[in-house]
XYZ file of C-alpha atoms in Angstrom:
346
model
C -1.677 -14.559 3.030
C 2.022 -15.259 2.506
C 3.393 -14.184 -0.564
C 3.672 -17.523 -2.794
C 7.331 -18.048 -4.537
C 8.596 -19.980 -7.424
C 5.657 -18.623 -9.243
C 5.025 -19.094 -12.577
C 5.941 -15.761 -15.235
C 2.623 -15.977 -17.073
C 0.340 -15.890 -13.616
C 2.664 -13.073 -11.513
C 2.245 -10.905 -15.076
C -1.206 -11.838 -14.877
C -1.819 -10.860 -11.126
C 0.010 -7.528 -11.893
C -1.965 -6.594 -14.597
C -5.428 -7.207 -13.120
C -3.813 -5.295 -10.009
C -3.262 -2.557 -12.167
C -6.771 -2.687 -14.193
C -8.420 -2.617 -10.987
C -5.960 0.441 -9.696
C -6.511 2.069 -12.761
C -10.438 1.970 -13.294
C -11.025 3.442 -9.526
C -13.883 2.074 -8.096
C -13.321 -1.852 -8.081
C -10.188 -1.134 -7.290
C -10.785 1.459 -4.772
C -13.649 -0.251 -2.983
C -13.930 -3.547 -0.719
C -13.923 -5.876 -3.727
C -10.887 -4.601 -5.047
C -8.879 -5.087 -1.854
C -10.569 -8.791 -1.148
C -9.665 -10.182 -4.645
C -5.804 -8.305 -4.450
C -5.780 -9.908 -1.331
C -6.264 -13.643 -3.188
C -3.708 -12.619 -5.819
C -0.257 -14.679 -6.488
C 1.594 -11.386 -6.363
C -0.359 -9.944 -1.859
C 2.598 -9.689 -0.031
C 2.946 -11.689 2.760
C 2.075 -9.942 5.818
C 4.692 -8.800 8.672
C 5.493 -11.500 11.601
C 2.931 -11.489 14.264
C 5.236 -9.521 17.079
C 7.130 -7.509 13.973
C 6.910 -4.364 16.135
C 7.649 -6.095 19.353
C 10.121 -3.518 21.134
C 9.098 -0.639 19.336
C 7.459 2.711 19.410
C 4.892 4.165 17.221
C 2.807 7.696 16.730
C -0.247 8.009 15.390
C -2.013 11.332 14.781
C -5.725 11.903 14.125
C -5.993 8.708 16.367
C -9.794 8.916 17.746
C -11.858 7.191 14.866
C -11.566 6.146 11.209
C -8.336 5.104 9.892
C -6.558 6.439 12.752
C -7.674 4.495 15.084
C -7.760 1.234 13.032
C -3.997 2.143 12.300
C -3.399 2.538 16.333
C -5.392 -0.840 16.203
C -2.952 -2.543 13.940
C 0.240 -1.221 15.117
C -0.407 -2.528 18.519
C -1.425 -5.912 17.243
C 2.062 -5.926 16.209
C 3.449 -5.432 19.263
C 4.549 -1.880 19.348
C 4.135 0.538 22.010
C 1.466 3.767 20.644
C 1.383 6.766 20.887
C -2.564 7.964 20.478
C -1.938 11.353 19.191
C -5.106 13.661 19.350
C -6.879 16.914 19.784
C -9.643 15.514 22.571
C -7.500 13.994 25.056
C -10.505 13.321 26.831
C -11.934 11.256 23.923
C -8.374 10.025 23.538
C -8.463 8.487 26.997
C -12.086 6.673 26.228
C -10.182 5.207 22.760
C -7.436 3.869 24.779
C -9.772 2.416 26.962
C -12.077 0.376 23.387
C -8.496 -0.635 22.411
C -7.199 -2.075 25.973
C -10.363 -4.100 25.745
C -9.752 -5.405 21.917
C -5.921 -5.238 22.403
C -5.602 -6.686 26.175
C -2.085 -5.321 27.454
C -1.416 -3.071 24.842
C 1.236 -0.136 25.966
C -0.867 2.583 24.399
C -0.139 6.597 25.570
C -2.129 9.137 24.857
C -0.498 12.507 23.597
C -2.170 16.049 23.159
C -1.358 17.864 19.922
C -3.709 20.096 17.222
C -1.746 19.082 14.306
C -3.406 22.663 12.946
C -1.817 25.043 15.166
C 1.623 25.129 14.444
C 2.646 26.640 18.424
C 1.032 23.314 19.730
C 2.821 21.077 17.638
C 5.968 22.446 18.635
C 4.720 21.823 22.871
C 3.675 18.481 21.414
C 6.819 17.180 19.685
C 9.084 18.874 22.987
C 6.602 16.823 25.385
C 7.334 13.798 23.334
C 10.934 13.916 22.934
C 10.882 14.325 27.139
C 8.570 11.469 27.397
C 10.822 9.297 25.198
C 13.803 9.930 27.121
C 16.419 9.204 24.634
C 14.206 6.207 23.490
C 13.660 5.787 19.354
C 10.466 6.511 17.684
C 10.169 3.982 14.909
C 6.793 4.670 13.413
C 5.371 7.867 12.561
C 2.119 8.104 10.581
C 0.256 11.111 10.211
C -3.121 10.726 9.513
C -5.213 13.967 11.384
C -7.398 15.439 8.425
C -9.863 18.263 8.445
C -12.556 19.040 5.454
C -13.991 22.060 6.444
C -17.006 23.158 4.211
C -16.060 27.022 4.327
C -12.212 28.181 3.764
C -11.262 28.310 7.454
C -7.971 29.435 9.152
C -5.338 27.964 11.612
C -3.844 29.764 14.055
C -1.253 30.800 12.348
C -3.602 32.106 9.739
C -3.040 29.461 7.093
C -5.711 27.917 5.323
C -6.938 24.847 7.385
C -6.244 22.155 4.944
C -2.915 22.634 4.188
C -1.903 23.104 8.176
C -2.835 20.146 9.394
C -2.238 17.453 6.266
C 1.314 19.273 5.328
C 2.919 22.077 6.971
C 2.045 20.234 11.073
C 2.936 17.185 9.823
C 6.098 17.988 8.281
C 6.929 20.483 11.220
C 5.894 17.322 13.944
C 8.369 14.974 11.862
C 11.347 17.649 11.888
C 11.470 18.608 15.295
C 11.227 14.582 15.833
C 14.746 13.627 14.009
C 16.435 13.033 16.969
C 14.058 10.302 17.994
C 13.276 8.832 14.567
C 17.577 8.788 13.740
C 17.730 6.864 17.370
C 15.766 4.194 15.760
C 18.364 3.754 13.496
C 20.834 3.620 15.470
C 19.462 1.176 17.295
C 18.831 -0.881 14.346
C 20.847 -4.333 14.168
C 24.945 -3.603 13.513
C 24.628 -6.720 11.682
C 22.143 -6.305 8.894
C 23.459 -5.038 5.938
C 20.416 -3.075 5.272
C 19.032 -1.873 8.764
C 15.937 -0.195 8.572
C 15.602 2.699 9.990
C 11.819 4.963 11.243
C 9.157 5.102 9.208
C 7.182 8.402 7.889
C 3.825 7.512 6.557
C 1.469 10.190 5.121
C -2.554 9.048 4.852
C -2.859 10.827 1.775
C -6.023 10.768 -0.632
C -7.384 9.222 -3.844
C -8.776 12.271 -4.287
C -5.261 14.170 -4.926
C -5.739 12.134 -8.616
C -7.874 15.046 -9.548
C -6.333 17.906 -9.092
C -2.876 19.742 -9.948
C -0.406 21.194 -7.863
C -1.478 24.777 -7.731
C 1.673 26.484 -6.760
C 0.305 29.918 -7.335
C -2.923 29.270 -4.855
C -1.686 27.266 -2.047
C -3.834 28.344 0.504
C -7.034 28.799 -1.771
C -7.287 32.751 -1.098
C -7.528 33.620 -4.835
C -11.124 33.507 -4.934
C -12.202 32.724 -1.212
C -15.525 33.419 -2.353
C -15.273 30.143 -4.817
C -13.859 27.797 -1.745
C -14.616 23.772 -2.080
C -14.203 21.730 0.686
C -13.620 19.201 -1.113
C -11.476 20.959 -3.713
C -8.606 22.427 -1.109
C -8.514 18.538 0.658
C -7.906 17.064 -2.338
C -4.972 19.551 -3.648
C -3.404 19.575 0.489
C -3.924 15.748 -0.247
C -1.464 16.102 -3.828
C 0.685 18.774 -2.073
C 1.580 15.865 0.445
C 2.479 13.472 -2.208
C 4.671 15.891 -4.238
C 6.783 16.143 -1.277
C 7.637 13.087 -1.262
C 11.274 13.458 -3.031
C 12.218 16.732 -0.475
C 11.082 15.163 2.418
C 13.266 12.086 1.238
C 16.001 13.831 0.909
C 15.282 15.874 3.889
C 15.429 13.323 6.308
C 18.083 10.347 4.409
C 20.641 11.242 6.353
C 19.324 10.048 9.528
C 17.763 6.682 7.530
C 14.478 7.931 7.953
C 12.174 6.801 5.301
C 8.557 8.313 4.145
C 5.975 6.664 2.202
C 2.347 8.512 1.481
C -0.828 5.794 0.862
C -4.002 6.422 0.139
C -6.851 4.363 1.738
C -9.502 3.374 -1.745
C -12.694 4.384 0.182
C -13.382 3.565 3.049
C -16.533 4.167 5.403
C -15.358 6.179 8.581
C -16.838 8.910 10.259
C -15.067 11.967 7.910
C -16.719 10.832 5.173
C -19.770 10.284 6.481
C -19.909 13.483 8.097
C -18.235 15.379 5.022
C -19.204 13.189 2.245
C -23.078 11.856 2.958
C -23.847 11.843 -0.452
C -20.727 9.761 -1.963
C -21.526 8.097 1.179
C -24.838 7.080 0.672
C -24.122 6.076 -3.102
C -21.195 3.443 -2.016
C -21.889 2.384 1.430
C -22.201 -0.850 0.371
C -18.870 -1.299 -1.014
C -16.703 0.925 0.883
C -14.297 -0.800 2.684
C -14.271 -1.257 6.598
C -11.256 1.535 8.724
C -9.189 -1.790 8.729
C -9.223 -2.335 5.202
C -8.685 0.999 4.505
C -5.655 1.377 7.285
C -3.528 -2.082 5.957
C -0.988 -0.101 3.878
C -0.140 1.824 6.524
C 0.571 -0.738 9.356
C 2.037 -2.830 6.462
C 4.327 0.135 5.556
C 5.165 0.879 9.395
C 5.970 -2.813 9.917
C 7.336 -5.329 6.985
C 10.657 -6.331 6.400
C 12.837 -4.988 4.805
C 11.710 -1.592 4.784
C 10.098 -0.570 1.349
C 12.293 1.954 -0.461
C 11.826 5.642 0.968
C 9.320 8.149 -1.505
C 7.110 6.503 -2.960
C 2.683 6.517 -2.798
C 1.200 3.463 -1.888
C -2.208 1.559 -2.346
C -2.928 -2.484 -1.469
C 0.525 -2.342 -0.268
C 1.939 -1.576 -4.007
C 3.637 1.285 -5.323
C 1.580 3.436 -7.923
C 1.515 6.482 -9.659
C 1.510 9.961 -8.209
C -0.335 11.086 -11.696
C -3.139 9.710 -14.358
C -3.391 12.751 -16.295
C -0.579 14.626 -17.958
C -2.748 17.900 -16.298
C -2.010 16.978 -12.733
C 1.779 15.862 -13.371
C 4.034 19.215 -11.868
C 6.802 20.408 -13.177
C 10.135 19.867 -11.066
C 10.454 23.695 -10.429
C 6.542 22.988 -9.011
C 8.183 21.062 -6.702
C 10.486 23.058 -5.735
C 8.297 26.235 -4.883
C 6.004 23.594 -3.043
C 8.823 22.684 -0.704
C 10.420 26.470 -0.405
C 6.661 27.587 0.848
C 6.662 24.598 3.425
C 9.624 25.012 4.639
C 9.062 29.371 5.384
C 5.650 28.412 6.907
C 6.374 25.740 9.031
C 9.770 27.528 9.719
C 12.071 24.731 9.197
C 16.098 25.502 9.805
């Protein structure tokens, strides 16, 4: 739906504020209602041109099933040129194969790389940059997720949660600056505002519930006490309050990063780790394409939405509900000095 204009004050106000009820109150908002009636409000914007990523390059991670692979999906629909990014590359292969048949004469390359293991993310990213060959990366979204049920390690020895949904990703993106600054570079001369690549976390609802626990980052406090569910949520809220370093981090080559969370949505992780919240809201949960629209719509709309900010139904929200979850700045900051000793950034 194209974004209407010349709309009246009284019904955009109107269309915000239901947005936000239903943002605020979780579960219409959250679920396949809430994303079917945003999508009839005044205030949806209009979705990118059909070829928007014509020309261009995009990475997916975690790219097998689920949101991954409807992101993949939706990127190519758009024209650009993906990068499958996965652990299987056997099962990586088959998934190219499903999306050649939905997406005839897609340009879709499948890459090996355990966003987990910190050693095979650096092979991954120096494969990449070869196989590019100067060329830009535009998109980058990182969506690989793990919810082990016992506190489990990486190689590296980190705990499992926190390696693959922040210090991989952030490692992948850093040792991909060259490529990601060549998209700007290569962005029109002309346009006052050229947009540059795009970072885009798959964060979590989830993160809503718990704090930033600087002091237990890798949940080995009380191992004995480990949640699954617990550590994905607060790897899931370390992501988000990264946000401003990362920004920062990675302006100077016009490289922007969003984080978005999905509502729920019915893919294989949550059935697999979630059966019971499952089985309670099957019938609502949204399909992987409903859930994955904020991130092709992040990697692909004109102009480029402004650079650190979380996302839901393609609006910016809050990073915090409750004053209990909201860090403090110097929160922040030991967040991003641990990332950046553990995934050994320069």
């Amino acid at each position: 739906m194209a974004h209407r204009t010349g709309q009246a004050p009284l019904a955009t106000t109107l269309a915000r504020g239901l947005d936000t009820v239903l943002d605020r109150t979780i579960a219409p908002g959250y679920t396949k209602l809430g994303l079917g009636l945003r999508r009839r409000l005044p205030t949806w914007p209009a979705d990118p041109a059909p070829d928007a990523l014509r020309g261009r390059i995009a990475a997916v991670t975690g790219a097998t099933s689920g949101l991954g692979l409807a992101t993949a999906e939706g990127l190519a629909r758009l024209g650009a040129s993906v990068r499958l990014m996965v652990r299987n590359v056997e099962k990586g292969e088959q998934v190219r194969a499903e999306l050649l048949e939905r997406v005839p004469g897609a340009d879709l390359v499948v890459d090996r790389c355990d966003v987990g293991d910190l050693d095979d993310v650096r092979r991954a990213a120096a494969a990449i940059d070869a196989a590019l060959d100067g060329r830009t990366l535009d998109v980058l979204v990182h969506n690989a997720g793990v919810m082990p049920p016992e506190r489990t390690l990486s190689p590296q020895g980190h705990e499992l949660s926190m390696a693959v949904h922040v210090l991989g990703p952030v490692l992948l993106t850093d040792l991909l600056r060259d490529r990601l600054a060549a998209s700007s570079d290569a962005a029109d001369p002309d346009d006052p505002a050229p947009s540059g690549a795009r970072v885009v976390f798959v964060t979590s609802g989830g993160m809503y519930a718990q704090a930033l626990r600087v002091d237990d980052l890798e949940y080995d406090a009380a191992p004995a006490d480990y949640s699954g569910t617990t550590a994905y949520a607060r790897s899931k809220r370390a992501q988000v309050e990264l946000l401003p370093s990362l920004t920062a981090r990675w302006a100077p080559e016009h490289v922007s990063v969003a984080a978005m969370h999905p509502g729920w949505a019915d893919t294989p992780g949550v059935v697999d780790s979630l059966p019971g919240f499952h089985k309670l809201t099957g019938p609502v949960l949204r399909d992987a394409a409903g859930g994955a629209d904020t991130a092709v719509w992040l990697g692909a709309v004109e102009p480029a939405p402004p650079s650190g900010a979380l996302w839901h139904d393609r609006r910016v929200r809050p990073t915090s509900l409750l004053r209990r979850t909201r860090p403090s700045a110097a929160d922040r900051r030991a967040l991003w000095d641990w990332v950046q000793e553990n995934a050994g950034l320069d």
